[in-house]
């Protein structure tokens, strides 16, 4: 039976990938499109673990890269469900670039994406509520609700 309420911790997902020469753009840094794909995968996994079913991406907020990621860096993506509606879930994905030789780790960007849970017929299905255990999670949930309102208001 699907749980009615789950904590963000229980679906927290961490993905790591070493950036290899085939991941480079023409300037020799990591291709931004690859990071966007990894961000989508990390967010989708957190939401799949929360809803324990299939999900599809419906919205990706603006993504800004504050620092270049270099070949040889370990990219670490930390994804948590930040807000849930009825069938939709927002994931917060934080991206870090770590030099595995020095241990130096920098935050390169944070992205917010929205996924919808689907049933076996491909129709949106209700997801468990989010059990908010800390003040930080409550604030983030309220911020997620505001972001979702804003996204929907732009659909017209
Ligand atoms: C996901 C999909 C099945 C939803 O269908 P729909 O008819 O819009 O369903 P609904 O109107 O009931 O919306 C479902 C939920 O998504 C939310 N939603 C829909 N469009 C959204 C958008 N652009 N941004 C944010 N949330 C959105 C709704 O608010 C609703 O949330 P709630 O249940 O928590 O209140 C449909 O939009 C779809 O198939 N999209 C393509 C997904 C896909 O292929 N993604 C990969 C892209 S390559």
PDB file of C-alpha atoms and ligand atoms in Angstrom:
ATOM      1  CA  UNK A   1       0.000   0.000   0.000  1.00  0.00           C
ATOM      2  CA  UNK A   2       1.275   3.519  -0.832  1.00  0.00           C
ATOM      3  CA  UNK A   3       2.209   5.603   2.231  1.00  0.00           C
ATOM      4  CA  UNK A   4       0.071   8.747   2.752  1.00  0.00           C
ATOM      5  CA  UNK A   5       2.947  10.891   3.928  1.00  0.00           C
ATOM      6  CA  UNK A   6       6.695  10.646   3.407  1.00  0.00           C
ATOM      7  CA  UNK A   7       9.632  12.759   4.538  1.00  0.00           C
ATOM      8  CA  UNK A   8      11.899  14.464   1.981  1.00  0.00           C
ATOM      9  CA  UNK A   9      14.798  12.509   3.522  1.00  0.00           C
ATOM     10  CA  UNK A  10      13.292   9.163   2.519  1.00  0.00           C
ATOM     11  CA  UNK A  11      13.524   9.961  -1.209  1.00  0.00           C
ATOM     12  CA  UNK A  12      16.716  12.056  -1.101  1.00  0.00           C
ATOM     13  CA  UNK A  13      18.893  11.024  -4.031  1.00  0.00           C
ATOM     14  CA  UNK A  14      22.584  11.601  -4.642  1.00  0.00           C
ATOM     15  CA  UNK A  15      24.114  10.981  -8.061  1.00  0.00           C
ATOM     16  CA  UNK A  16      27.822  11.313  -8.799  1.00  0.00           C
ATOM     17  CA  UNK A  17      29.592  11.163 -12.131  1.00  0.00           C
ATOM     18  CA  UNK A  18      33.222  11.723 -13.086  1.00  0.00           C
ATOM     19  CA  UNK A  19      33.542  14.215 -15.938  1.00  0.00           C
ATOM     20  CA  UNK A  20      35.543  12.616 -18.746  1.00  0.00           C
ATOM     21  CA  UNK A  21      36.992  14.125 -21.968  1.00  0.00           C
ATOM     22  CA  UNK A  22      33.916  13.034 -23.962  1.00  0.00           C
ATOM     23  CA  UNK A  23      31.792  15.336 -21.748  1.00  0.00           C
ATOM     24  CA  UNK A  24      33.619  18.495 -22.829  1.00  0.00           C
ATOM     25  CA  UNK A  25      32.356  21.449 -24.847  1.00  0.00           C
ATOM     26  CA  UNK A  26      34.504  23.372 -27.339  1.00  0.00           C
ATOM     27  CA  UNK A  27      36.049  25.456 -24.498  1.00  0.00           C
ATOM     28  CA  UNK A  28      37.241  22.338 -22.697  1.00  0.00           C
ATOM     29  CA  UNK A  29      34.760  22.596 -19.830  1.00  0.00           C
ATOM     30  CA  UNK A  30      31.827  20.277 -19.225  1.00  0.00           C
ATOM     31  CA  UNK A  31      28.907  20.614 -21.664  1.00  0.00           C
ATOM     32  CA  UNK A  32      25.964  22.373 -19.972  1.00  0.00           C
ATOM     33  CA  UNK A  33      23.483  20.029 -21.695  1.00  0.00           C
ATOM     34  CA  UNK A  34      24.987  17.043 -19.887  1.00  0.00           C
ATOM     35  CA  UNK A  35      24.548  18.776 -16.526  1.00  0.00           C
ATOM     36  CA  UNK A  36      20.912  19.549 -17.423  1.00  0.00           C
ATOM     37  CA  UNK A  37      20.313  15.860 -18.229  1.00  0.00           C
ATOM     38  CA  UNK A  38      21.890  14.751 -14.936  1.00  0.00           C
ATOM     39  CA  UNK A  39      19.819  17.346 -13.046  1.00  0.00           C
ATOM     40  CA  UNK A  40      16.632  15.973 -14.663  1.00  0.00           C
ATOM     41  CA  UNK A  41      17.639  12.379 -13.832  1.00  0.00           C
ATOM     42  CA  UNK A  42      18.421  13.189 -10.187  1.00  0.00           C
ATOM     43  CA  UNK A  43      15.135  15.110  -9.731  1.00  0.00           C
ATOM     44  CA  UNK A  44      13.125  12.363 -11.450  1.00  0.00           C
ATOM     45  CA  UNK A  45      14.682   9.675  -9.243  1.00  0.00           C
ATOM     46  CA  UNK A  46      13.833  11.571  -6.038  1.00  0.00           C
ATOM     47  CA  UNK A  47      10.223  11.967  -7.258  1.00  0.00           C
ATOM     48  CA  UNK A  48       9.992   8.315  -8.358  1.00  0.00           C
ATOM     49  CA  UNK A  49      11.170   7.267  -4.911  1.00  0.00           C
ATOM     50  CA  UNK A  50       8.631   9.605  -3.284  1.00  0.00           C
ATOM     51  CA  UNK A  51       5.667   8.451  -5.411  1.00  0.00           C
ATOM     52  CA  UNK A  52       6.932   4.905  -6.001  1.00  0.00           C
ATOM     53  CA  UNK A  53       5.787   5.034  -9.587  1.00  0.00           C
ATOM     54  CA  UNK A  54       6.507   6.491 -12.997  1.00  0.00           C
ATOM     55  CA  UNK A  55       6.971  10.227 -13.371  1.00  0.00           C
ATOM     56  CA  UNK A  56       7.344  12.651 -16.278  1.00  0.00           C
ATOM     57  CA  UNK A  57       8.995  16.058 -16.291  1.00  0.00           C
ATOM     58  CA  UNK A  58       6.492  18.892 -16.854  1.00  0.00           C
ATOM     59  CA  UNK A  59       8.542  21.965 -16.003  1.00  0.00           C
ATOM     60  CA  UNK A  60      12.174  22.989 -15.584  1.00  0.00           C
ATOM     61  CA  UNK A  61      12.850  26.403 -14.058  1.00  0.00           C
ATOM     62  CA  UNK A  62      15.557  28.697 -15.353  1.00  0.00           C
ATOM     63  CA  UNK A  63      18.999  27.161 -14.855  1.00  0.00           C
ATOM     64  CA  UNK A  64      21.994  29.402 -14.247  1.00  0.00           C
ATOM     65  CA  UNK A  65      25.543  28.054 -14.126  1.00  0.00           C
ATOM     66  CA  UNK A  66      27.577  30.107 -11.652  1.00  0.00           C
ATOM     67  CA  UNK A  67      30.871  28.252 -12.099  1.00  0.00           C
ATOM     68  CA  UNK A  68      32.330  26.153 -14.936  1.00  0.00           C
ATOM     69  CA  UNK A  69      32.711  22.426 -14.254  1.00  0.00           C
ATOM     70  CA  UNK A  70      36.027  20.993 -15.397  1.00  0.00           C
ATOM     71  CA  UNK A  71      36.988  17.702 -16.976  1.00  0.00           C
ATOM     72  CA  UNK A  72      38.317  15.520 -14.145  1.00  0.00           C
ATOM     73  CA  UNK A  73      35.804  16.936 -11.646  1.00  0.00           C
ATOM     74  CA  UNK A  74      33.304  14.704  -9.908  1.00  0.00           C
ATOM     75  CA  UNK A  75      29.826  16.152 -10.406  1.00  0.00           C
ATOM     76  CA  UNK A  76      27.615  15.508  -7.390  1.00  0.00           C
ATOM     77  CA  UNK A  77      23.851  16.096  -7.635  1.00  0.00           C
ATOM     78  CA  UNK A  78      21.741  16.162  -4.478  1.00  0.00           C
ATOM     79  CA  UNK A  79      17.996  15.967  -5.149  1.00  0.00           C
ATOM     80  CA  UNK A  80      15.138  16.288  -2.656  1.00  0.00           C
ATOM     81  CA  UNK A  81      11.396  16.646  -3.069  1.00  0.00           C
ATOM     82  CA  UNK A  82      10.731  20.229  -1.979  1.00  0.00           C
ATOM     83  CA  UNK A  83       6.978  20.575  -2.599  1.00  0.00           C
ATOM     84  CA  UNK A  84       4.084  18.313  -3.574  1.00  0.00           C
ATOM     85  CA  UNK A  85       0.664  19.171  -4.949  1.00  0.00           C
ATOM     86  CA  UNK A  86      -1.961  16.528  -5.733  1.00  0.00           C
ATOM     87  CA  UNK A  87      -0.223  14.703  -8.598  1.00  0.00           C
ATOM     88  CA  UNK A  88       2.786  16.985  -9.084  1.00  0.00           C
ATOM     89  CA  UNK A  89       6.062  17.154  -7.184  1.00  0.00           C
ATOM     90  CA  UNK A  90       8.803  19.759  -7.225  1.00  0.00           C
ATOM     91  CA  UNK A  91      12.401  18.588  -6.815  1.00  0.00           C
ATOM     92  CA  UNK A  92      15.241  20.811  -5.657  1.00  0.00           C
ATOM     93  CA  UNK A  93      18.506  19.682  -7.238  1.00  0.00           C
ATOM     94  CA  UNK A  94      21.800  21.080  -5.976  1.00  0.00           C
ATOM     95  CA  UNK A  95      24.849  20.622  -8.184  1.00  0.00           C
ATOM     96  CA  UNK A  96      28.407  20.497  -6.877  1.00  0.00           C
ATOM     97  CA  UNK A  97      31.753  20.072  -8.634  1.00  0.00           C
ATOM     98  CA  UNK A  98      34.346  18.269  -6.551  1.00  0.00           C
ATOM     99  CA  UNK A  99      38.027  17.927  -7.346  1.00  0.00           C
ATOM    100  CA  UNK A 100      38.605  14.318  -6.244  1.00  0.00           C
ATOM    101  CA  UNK A 101      42.363  14.947  -5.836  1.00  0.00           C
ATOM    102  CA  UNK A 102      42.044  17.892  -3.419  1.00  0.00           C
ATOM    103  CA  UNK A 103      38.533  17.339  -2.043  1.00  0.00           C
ATOM    104  CA  UNK A 104      37.705  20.960  -2.933  1.00  0.00           C
ATOM    105  CA  UNK A 105      33.938  21.126  -3.577  1.00  0.00           C
ATOM    106  CA  UNK A 106      32.052  24.082  -5.021  1.00  0.00           C
ATOM    107  CA  UNK A 107      28.303  24.639  -5.476  1.00  0.00           C
ATOM    108  CA  UNK A 108      27.726  25.362  -9.170  1.00  0.00           C
ATOM    109  CA  UNK A 109      23.940  25.735  -9.323  1.00  0.00           C
ATOM    110  CA  UNK A 110      20.541  24.835  -7.879  1.00  0.00           C
ATOM    111  CA  UNK A 111      17.605  23.891 -10.087  1.00  0.00           C
ATOM    112  CA  UNK A 112      13.889  23.334  -9.505  1.00  0.00           C
ATOM    113  CA  UNK A 113      11.920  20.926 -11.665  1.00  0.00           C
ATOM    114  CA  UNK A 114       8.340  19.667 -11.600  1.00  0.00           C
ATOM    115  CA  UNK A 115       7.310  16.076 -12.251  1.00  0.00           C
ATOM    116  CA  UNK A 116       3.880  14.453 -12.467  1.00  0.00           C
ATOM    117  CA  UNK A 117       3.248  10.903 -11.244  1.00  0.00           C
ATOM    118  CA  UNK A 118       1.454   8.681 -13.724  1.00  0.00           C
ATOM    119  CA  UNK A 119      -0.612   5.530 -13.246  1.00  0.00           C
ATOM    120  CA  UNK A 120      -0.347   2.450 -15.470  1.00  0.00           C
ATOM    121  CA  UNK A 121      -2.617   4.127 -18.047  1.00  0.00           C
ATOM    122  CA  UNK A 122      -0.436   7.247 -18.214  1.00  0.00           C
ATOM    123  CA  UNK A 123      -2.906   9.410 -16.253  1.00  0.00           C
ATOM    124  CA  UNK A 124      -1.809  11.724 -13.413  1.00  0.00           C
ATOM    125  CA  UNK A 125      -2.146   9.975 -10.051  1.00  0.00           C
ATOM    126  CA  UNK A 126      -2.123  11.304  -6.468  1.00  0.00           C
ATOM    127  CA  UNK A 127       1.211  11.314  -4.635  1.00  0.00           C
ATOM    128  CA  UNK A 128       1.959  10.997  -0.897  1.00  0.00           C
ATOM    129  CA  UNK A 129       2.051  14.234   1.096  1.00  0.00           C
ATOM    130  CA  UNK A 130       5.359  15.571   2.283  1.00  0.00           C
ATOM    131  CA  UNK A 131       6.060  15.140   5.999  1.00  0.00           C
ATOM    132  CA  UNK A 132       7.827  18.374   6.937  1.00  0.00           C
ATOM    133  CA  UNK A 133      10.163  17.759   9.854  1.00  0.00           C
ATOM    134  CA  UNK A 134      12.302  20.891   9.998  1.00  0.00           C
ATOM    135  CA  UNK A 135      11.775  24.650   9.728  1.00  0.00           C
ATOM    136  CA  UNK A 136      13.976  24.607   6.615  1.00  0.00           C
ATOM    137  CA  UNK A 137      11.723  22.021   4.946  1.00  0.00           C
ATOM    138  CA  UNK A 138       8.616  24.064   5.847  1.00  0.00           C
ATOM    139  CA  UNK A 139      10.103  27.234   4.381  1.00  0.00           C
ATOM    140  CA  UNK A 140      11.217  25.381   1.266  1.00  0.00           C
ATOM    141  CA  UNK A 141       7.732  23.859   0.873  1.00  0.00           C
ATOM    142  CA  UNK A 142       6.113  27.333   1.062  1.00  0.00           C
ATOM    143  CA  UNK A 143       8.613  28.658  -1.455  1.00  0.00           C
ATOM    144  CA  UNK A 144       7.849  25.668  -3.719  1.00  0.00           C
ATOM    145  CA  UNK A 145       4.128  26.366  -3.501  1.00  0.00           C
ATOM    146  CA  UNK A 146       4.787  29.986  -4.549  1.00  0.00           C
ATOM    147  CA  UNK A 147       7.008  28.884  -7.441  1.00  0.00           C
ATOM    148  CA  UNK A 148       4.315  26.447  -8.607  1.00  0.00           C
ATOM    149  CA  UNK A 149       1.634  29.188  -8.423  1.00  0.00           C
ATOM    150  CA  UNK A 150       3.905  31.391 -10.514  1.00  0.00           C
ATOM    151  CA  UNK A 151       4.533  28.623 -13.100  1.00  0.00           C
ATOM    152  CA  UNK A 152       0.840  27.881 -13.469  1.00  0.00           C
ATOM    153  CA  UNK A 153      -0.043  31.581 -13.736  1.00  0.00           C
ATOM    154  CA  UNK A 154       2.268  31.864 -16.753  1.00  0.00           C
ATOM    155  CA  UNK A 155       0.457  29.036 -18.582  1.00  0.00           C
ATOM    156  CA  UNK A 156      -2.515  31.298 -19.218  1.00  0.00           C
TER     157      UNK A 156
HETATM  158  C1  LIG B   1       2.107  15.289 -17.352  1.00  0.00           C
HETATM  159  C2  LIG B   1       0.805  15.291 -18.128  1.00  0.00           C
HETATM  160  C3  LIG B   1       0.321  13.852 -18.273  1.00  0.00           C
HETATM  161  C4  LIG B   1      -0.178  16.105 -17.276  1.00  0.00           C
HETATM  162  O1  LIG B   1      -1.361  16.173 -17.989  1.00  0.00           O
HETATM  163  P1  LIG B   1      -2.427  17.319 -17.697  1.00  0.00           P
HETATM  164  O2  LIG B   1      -3.588  17.069 -18.553  1.00  0.00           O
HETATM  165  O3  LIG B   1      -1.728  18.653 -17.739  1.00  0.00           O
HETATM  166  O4  LIG B   1      -2.824  16.981 -16.214  1.00  0.00           O
HETATM  167  P2  LIG B   1      -3.313  17.971 -15.111  1.00  0.00           P
HETATM  168  O5  LIG B   1      -3.871  19.234 -15.669  1.00  0.00           O
HETATM  169  O6  LIG B   1      -4.173  17.146 -14.194  1.00  0.00           O
HETATM  170  O7  LIG B   1      -1.960  18.366 -14.348  1.00  0.00           O
HETATM  171  C5  LIG B   1      -1.299  17.426 -13.539  1.00  0.00           C
HETATM  172  C6  LIG B   1      -0.440  18.189 -12.551  1.00  0.00           C
HETATM  173  O8  LIG B   1       0.626  18.809 -13.251  1.00  0.00           O
HETATM  174  C7  LIG B   1       0.669  20.190 -12.956  1.00  0.00           C
HETATM  175  N1  LIG B   1       1.151  20.849 -14.156  1.00  0.00           N
HETATM  176  C8  LIG B   1       0.662  20.727 -15.404  1.00  0.00           C
HETATM  177  N2  LIG B   1       1.380  21.495 -16.259  1.00  0.00           N
HETATM  178  C9  LIG B   1       2.335  22.096 -15.524  1.00  0.00           C
HETATM  179  C10 LIG B   1       3.394  23.011 -15.821  1.00  0.00           C
HETATM  180  N3  LIG B   1       3.623  23.471 -17.043  1.00  0.00           N
HETATM  181  N4  LIG B   1       4.177  23.435 -14.817  1.00  0.00           N
HETATM  182  C11 LIG B   1       3.995  22.997 -13.564  1.00  0.00           C
HETATM  183  N5  LIG B   1       3.011  22.112 -13.231  1.00  0.00           N
HETATM  184  C12 LIG B   1       2.198  21.683 -14.191  1.00  0.00           C
HETATM  185  C13 LIG B   1      -0.755  20.553 -12.590  1.00  0.00           C
HETATM  186  O9  LIG B   1      -0.797  21.740 -11.826  1.00  0.00           O
HETATM  187  C14 LIG B   1      -1.170  19.322 -11.825  1.00  0.00           C
HETATM  188  O10 LIG B   1      -0.624  19.391 -10.523  1.00  0.00           O
HETATM  189  P3  LIG B   1      -1.458  18.927  -9.201  1.00  0.00           P
HETATM  190  O11 LIG B   1      -2.146  17.634  -9.519  1.00  0.00           O
HETATM  191  O12 LIG B   1      -0.393  18.738  -8.176  1.00  0.00           O
HETATM  192  O13 LIG B   1      -2.397  20.014  -8.859  1.00  0.00           O
HETATM  193  C15 LIG B   1       0.969  15.952 -19.552  1.00  0.00           C
HETATM  194  O14 LIG B   1       1.176  17.340 -19.396  1.00  0.00           O
HETATM  195  C16 LIG B   1       2.127  15.349 -20.320  1.00  0.00           C
HETATM  196  O15 LIG B   1       2.067  14.209 -20.756  1.00  0.00           O
HETATM  197  N6  LIG B   1       3.189  16.145 -20.543  1.00  0.00           N
HETATM  198  C17 LIG B   1       4.381  15.678 -21.234  1.00  0.00           C
HETATM  199  C18 LIG B   1       5.387  15.124 -20.220  1.00  0.00           C
HETATM  200  C19 LIG B   1       6.643  14.656 -20.914  1.00  0.00           C
HETATM  201  O16 LIG B   1       6.583  13.956 -21.910  1.00  0.00           O
HETATM  202  N7  LIG B   1       7.798  15.062 -20.378  1.00  0.00           N
HETATM  203  C20 LIG B   1       9.057  14.800 -20.982  1.00  0.00           C
HETATM  204  C21 LIG B   1       9.374  15.907 -21.913  1.00  0.00           C
HETATM  205  S1  LIG B   1      10.411  15.400 -23.177  1.00  0.00           S
END
